[in-house]
Amino acid sequence: MATVPLLSDEEASAEALAVFDDIRTVRGTDYVNNFWRALAHDPALLKATWERLKQVMGPGALDPLVKEMIYVAVSTANGCEYCVHSHTAAARAKGMTTAQHGELLAVIGMAMQTNGIVTALQVPVDDAFRA
């Protein structure tokens, strides 16, 4: 259960509605997901988060699918169920195949395992890696 009510378009402020409209335009959909509806309680935070997300997840040196897959990996590491689901859906929409998803999960699992081992052992970082 959310700690704040999810605001409908009718309940959201004019500032939040402007962000909702931009989300709809940029994504080419009428759907505004629950994350944005929860953030609508703080229109300034909503706008700042949306603007930063558009910049980071927009065109750049990394392929859009790669960005979504990285988001899934980080969300998994941070234990964010919501983001794992939303960015897995976004990755699938950007063409992630079942095989790619399986490989992504294998990489996430391997990294989590080796991160845990190296942290427990407190292995010093090799000088060659400190370039």
PDB file of C-alpha atoms in Angstrom:
ATOM      1  CA  MET A   1       0.000   0.000   0.000  1.00  0.00           C
ATOM      2  CA  ALA A   2       1.295   3.457  -0.887  1.00  0.00           C
ATOM      3  CA  THR A   3       2.179   5.834   1.927  1.00  0.00           C
ATOM      4  CA  VAL A   4       0.366   8.606   0.047  1.00  0.00           C
ATOM      5  CA  PRO A   5      -2.749   8.435  -2.095  1.00  0.00           C
ATOM      6  CA  LEU A   6      -2.136   8.206  -5.824  1.00  0.00           C
ATOM      7  CA  LEU A   7      -3.516  11.403  -7.298  1.00  0.00           C
ATOM      8  CA  SER A   8      -5.931  11.212 -10.211  1.00  0.00           C
ATOM      9  CA  ASP A   9      -5.928  13.901 -12.867  1.00  0.00           C
ATOM     10  CA  GLU A  10      -8.898  15.474 -11.108  1.00  0.00           C
ATOM     11  CA  GLU A  11      -7.014  15.633  -7.781  1.00  0.00           C
ATOM     12  CA  ALA A  12      -3.636  16.782  -9.096  1.00  0.00           C
ATOM     13  CA  SER A  13      -2.582  20.427  -9.120  1.00  0.00           C
ATOM     14  CA  ALA A  14      -2.168  22.386 -12.348  1.00  0.00           C
ATOM     15  CA  GLU A  15       1.624  22.059 -11.999  1.00  0.00           C
ATOM     16  CA  ALA A  16       1.393  18.279 -11.637  1.00  0.00           C
ATOM     17  CA  LEU A  17      -1.052  18.047 -14.540  1.00  0.00           C
ATOM     18  CA  ALA A  18       1.437  19.877 -16.754  1.00  0.00           C
ATOM     19  CA  VAL A  19       4.015  17.190 -15.955  1.00  0.00           C
ATOM     20  CA  PHE A  20       1.438  14.443 -16.527  1.00  0.00           C
ATOM     21  CA  ASP A  21       0.711  15.976 -19.938  1.00  0.00           C
ATOM     22  CA  ASP A  22       4.409  15.978 -20.799  1.00  0.00           C
ATOM     23  CA  ILE A  23       4.724  12.348 -19.696  1.00  0.00           C
ATOM     24  CA  ARG A  24       1.831  11.449 -21.989  1.00  0.00           C
ATOM     25  CA  THR A  25       3.333  13.388 -24.892  1.00  0.00           C
ATOM     26  CA  VAL A  26       6.874  12.056 -24.519  1.00  0.00           C
ATOM     27  CA  ARG A  27       5.730   8.459 -24.042  1.00  0.00           C
ATOM     28  CA  GLY A  28       2.965   8.615 -26.646  1.00  0.00           C
ATOM     29  CA  THR A  29       0.338   7.242 -24.275  1.00  0.00           C
ATOM     30  CA  ASP A  30      -2.576   8.351 -22.134  1.00  0.00           C
ATOM     31  CA  TYR A  31      -1.222   6.319 -19.203  1.00  0.00           C
ATOM     32  CA  VAL A  32       0.546   7.989 -16.266  1.00  0.00           C
ATOM     33  CA  ASN A  33       1.906   5.333 -13.925  1.00  0.00           C
ATOM     34  CA  ASN A  34       1.633   5.177 -10.157  1.00  0.00           C
ATOM     35  CA  PHE A  35       5.146   6.485  -9.465  1.00  0.00           C
ATOM     36  CA  TRP A  36       4.324   9.829 -11.041  1.00  0.00           C
ATOM     37  CA  ARG A  37       0.901   9.918  -9.401  1.00  0.00           C
ATOM     38  CA  ALA A  38       2.500   9.452  -5.969  1.00  0.00           C
ATOM     39  CA  LEU A  39       5.086  12.153  -6.699  1.00  0.00           C
ATOM     40  CA  ALA A  40       2.300  14.540  -7.724  1.00  0.00           C
ATOM     41  CA  HIS A  41       1.886  15.484  -4.046  1.00  0.00           C
ATOM     42  CA  ASP A  42       5.097  17.486  -4.494  1.00  0.00           C
ATOM     43  CA  PRO A  43       4.832  19.088  -7.950  1.00  0.00           C
ATOM     44  CA  ALA A  44       8.366  20.531  -7.776  1.00  0.00           C
ATOM     45  CA  LEU A  45       9.863  17.098  -7.022  1.00  0.00           C
ATOM     46  CA  LEU A  46       7.643  15.527  -9.677  1.00  0.00           C
ATOM     47  CA  LYS A  47       8.863  17.982 -12.304  1.00  0.00           C
ATOM     48  CA  ALA A  48      12.536  17.752 -11.288  1.00  0.00           C
ATOM     49  CA  THR A  49      12.455  13.942 -11.292  1.00  0.00           C
ATOM     50  CA  TRP A  50      10.693  13.770 -14.658  1.00  0.00           C
ATOM     51  CA  GLU A  51      13.097  16.283 -16.242  1.00  0.00           C
ATOM     52  CA  ARG A  52      16.141  14.376 -14.953  1.00  0.00           C
ATOM     53  CA  LEU A  53      14.708  11.030 -16.062  1.00  0.00           C
ATOM     54  CA  LYS A  54      14.066  12.369 -19.580  1.00  0.00           C
ATOM     55  CA  GLN A  55      17.664  13.567 -19.754  1.00  0.00           C
ATOM     56  CA  VAL A  56      19.292  10.419 -18.369  1.00  0.00           C
ATOM     57  CA  MET A  57      17.108   7.893 -20.198  1.00  0.00           C
ATOM     58  CA  GLY A  58      16.946   9.918 -23.432  1.00  0.00           C
ATOM     59  CA  PRO A  59      19.243   9.658 -26.443  1.00  0.00           C
ATOM     60  CA  GLY A  60      22.910   9.329 -25.636  1.00  0.00           C
ATOM     61  CA  ALA A  61      25.963   7.132 -26.064  1.00  0.00           C
ATOM     62  CA  LEU A  62      24.172   4.115 -24.569  1.00  0.00           C
ATOM     63  CA  ASP A  63      21.430   2.306 -26.457  1.00  0.00           C
ATOM     64  CA  PRO A  64      17.951   2.847 -24.900  1.00  0.00           C
ATOM     65  CA  LEU A  65      17.551  -0.905 -24.272  1.00  0.00           C
ATOM     66  CA  VAL A  66      20.924  -1.040 -22.501  1.00  0.00           C
ATOM     67  CA  LYS A  67      19.827   1.855 -20.269  1.00  0.00           C
ATOM     68  CA  GLU A  68      16.637   0.001 -19.304  1.00  0.00           C
ATOM     69  CA  MET A  69      18.584  -3.176 -18.573  1.00  0.00           C
ATOM     70  CA  ILE A  70      21.008  -1.254 -16.358  1.00  0.00           C
ATOM     71  CA  TYR A  71      17.997   0.256 -14.579  1.00  0.00           C
ATOM     72  CA  VAL A  72      16.645  -3.259 -13.958  1.00  0.00           C
ATOM     73  CA  ALA A  73      20.002  -4.368 -12.543  1.00  0.00           C
ATOM     74  CA  VAL A  74      20.352  -1.386 -10.209  1.00  0.00           C
ATOM     75  CA  SER A  75      16.716  -1.659  -9.136  1.00  0.00           C
ATOM     76  CA  THR A  76      17.283  -5.317  -8.320  1.00  0.00           C
ATOM     77  CA  ALA A  77      20.375  -4.484  -6.265  1.00  0.00           C
ATOM     78  CA  ASN A  78      18.422  -1.774  -4.426  1.00  0.00           C
ATOM     79  CA  GLY A  79      15.431  -4.049  -3.844  1.00  0.00           C
ATOM     80  CA  CYS A  80      12.963  -1.785  -5.661  1.00  0.00           C
ATOM     81  CA  GLU A  81      10.141  -4.076  -6.773  1.00  0.00           C
ATOM     82  CA  TYR A  82       8.289  -1.235  -8.499  1.00  0.00           C
ATOM     83  CA  CYS A  83      11.272  -0.211 -10.618  1.00  0.00           C
ATOM     84  CA  VAL A  84      12.181  -3.807 -11.471  1.00  0.00           C
ATOM     85  CA  HIS A  85       8.675  -4.271 -12.875  1.00  0.00           C
ATOM     86  CA  SER A  86       8.385  -0.924 -14.656  1.00  0.00           C
ATOM     87  CA  HIS A  87      11.836  -1.039 -16.257  1.00  0.00           C
ATOM     88  CA  THR A  88      11.514  -4.704 -17.232  1.00  0.00           C
ATOM     89  CA  ALA A  89       8.319  -3.708 -19.047  1.00  0.00           C
ATOM     90  CA  ALA A  90      10.132  -0.751 -20.625  1.00  0.00           C
ATOM     91  CA  ALA A  91      13.020  -2.994 -21.697  1.00  0.00           C
ATOM     92  CA  ARG A  92      10.589  -5.450 -23.272  1.00  0.00           C
ATOM     93  CA  ALA A  93       8.899  -2.557 -25.081  1.00  0.00           C
ATOM     94  CA  LYS A  94      12.332  -1.571 -26.421  1.00  0.00           C
ATOM     95  CA  GLY A  95      12.889  -5.077 -27.753  1.00  0.00           C
ATOM     96  CA  MET A  96      14.427  -7.098 -24.936  1.00  0.00           C
ATOM     97  CA  THR A  97      14.015 -10.767 -25.820  1.00  0.00           C
ATOM     98  CA  THR A  98      13.380 -13.632 -23.434  1.00  0.00           C
ATOM     99  CA  ALA A  99      16.963 -14.769 -24.001  1.00  0.00           C
ATOM    100  CA  GLN A 100      18.330 -11.295 -23.203  1.00  0.00           C
ATOM    101  CA  HIS A 101      16.193 -11.146 -20.053  1.00  0.00           C
ATOM    102  CA  GLY A 102      17.528 -14.514 -18.929  1.00  0.00           C
ATOM    103  CA  GLU A 103      21.098 -13.407 -19.565  1.00  0.00           C
ATOM    104  CA  LEU A 104      20.470 -10.146 -17.719  1.00  0.00           C
ATOM    105  CA  LEU A 105      19.203 -12.078 -14.704  1.00  0.00           C
ATOM    106  CA  ALA A 106      22.247 -14.356 -14.853  1.00  0.00           C
ATOM    107  CA  VAL A 107      24.588 -11.338 -14.861  1.00  0.00           C
ATOM    108  CA  ILE A 108      22.672  -9.716 -11.980  1.00  0.00           C
ATOM    109  CA  GLY A 109      22.824 -12.956  -9.980  1.00  0.00           C
ATOM    110  CA  MET A 110      26.525 -13.460 -10.690  1.00  0.00           C
ATOM    111  CA  ALA A 111      27.379  -9.872  -9.759  1.00  0.00           C
ATOM    112  CA  MET A 112      25.392 -10.095  -6.530  1.00  0.00           C
ATOM    113  CA  GLN A 113      27.133 -13.348  -5.606  1.00  0.00           C
ATOM    114  CA  THR A 114      30.665 -12.163  -6.348  1.00  0.00           C
ATOM    115  CA  ASN A 115      30.004  -8.741  -4.782  1.00  0.00           C
ATOM    116  CA  GLY A 116      28.945 -10.494  -1.597  1.00  0.00           C
ATOM    117  CA  ILE A 117      31.978 -12.761  -1.548  1.00  0.00           C
ATOM    118  CA  VAL A 118      34.509 -10.005  -2.248  1.00  0.00           C
ATOM    119  CA  THR A 119      32.865  -7.754   0.350  1.00  0.00           C
ATOM    120  CA  ALA A 120      32.944 -10.499   2.977  1.00  0.00           C
ATOM    121  CA  LEU A 121      36.580 -11.261   2.184  1.00  0.00           C
ATOM    122  CA  GLN A 122      37.502  -7.551   1.968  1.00  0.00           C
ATOM    123  CA  VAL A 123      39.707  -8.278  -1.044  1.00  0.00           C
ATOM    124  CA  PRO A 124      41.963  -5.299  -1.803  1.00  0.00           C
ATOM    125  CA  VAL A 125      41.564  -3.725  -5.222  1.00  0.00           C
ATOM    126  CA  ASP A 126      44.375  -4.572  -7.641  1.00  0.00           C
ATOM    127  CA  ASP A 127      46.615  -1.637  -8.541  1.00  0.00           C
ATOM    128  CA  ALA A 128      46.066  -2.477 -12.218  1.00  0.00           C
ATOM    129  CA  PHE A 129      42.343  -1.661 -11.789  1.00  0.00           C
ATOM    130  CA  ARG A 130      43.010   1.816 -10.365  1.00  0.00           C
ATOM    131  CA  ALA A 131      43.713   3.547 -13.670  1.00  0.00           C
TER     132      ALA A 131
END
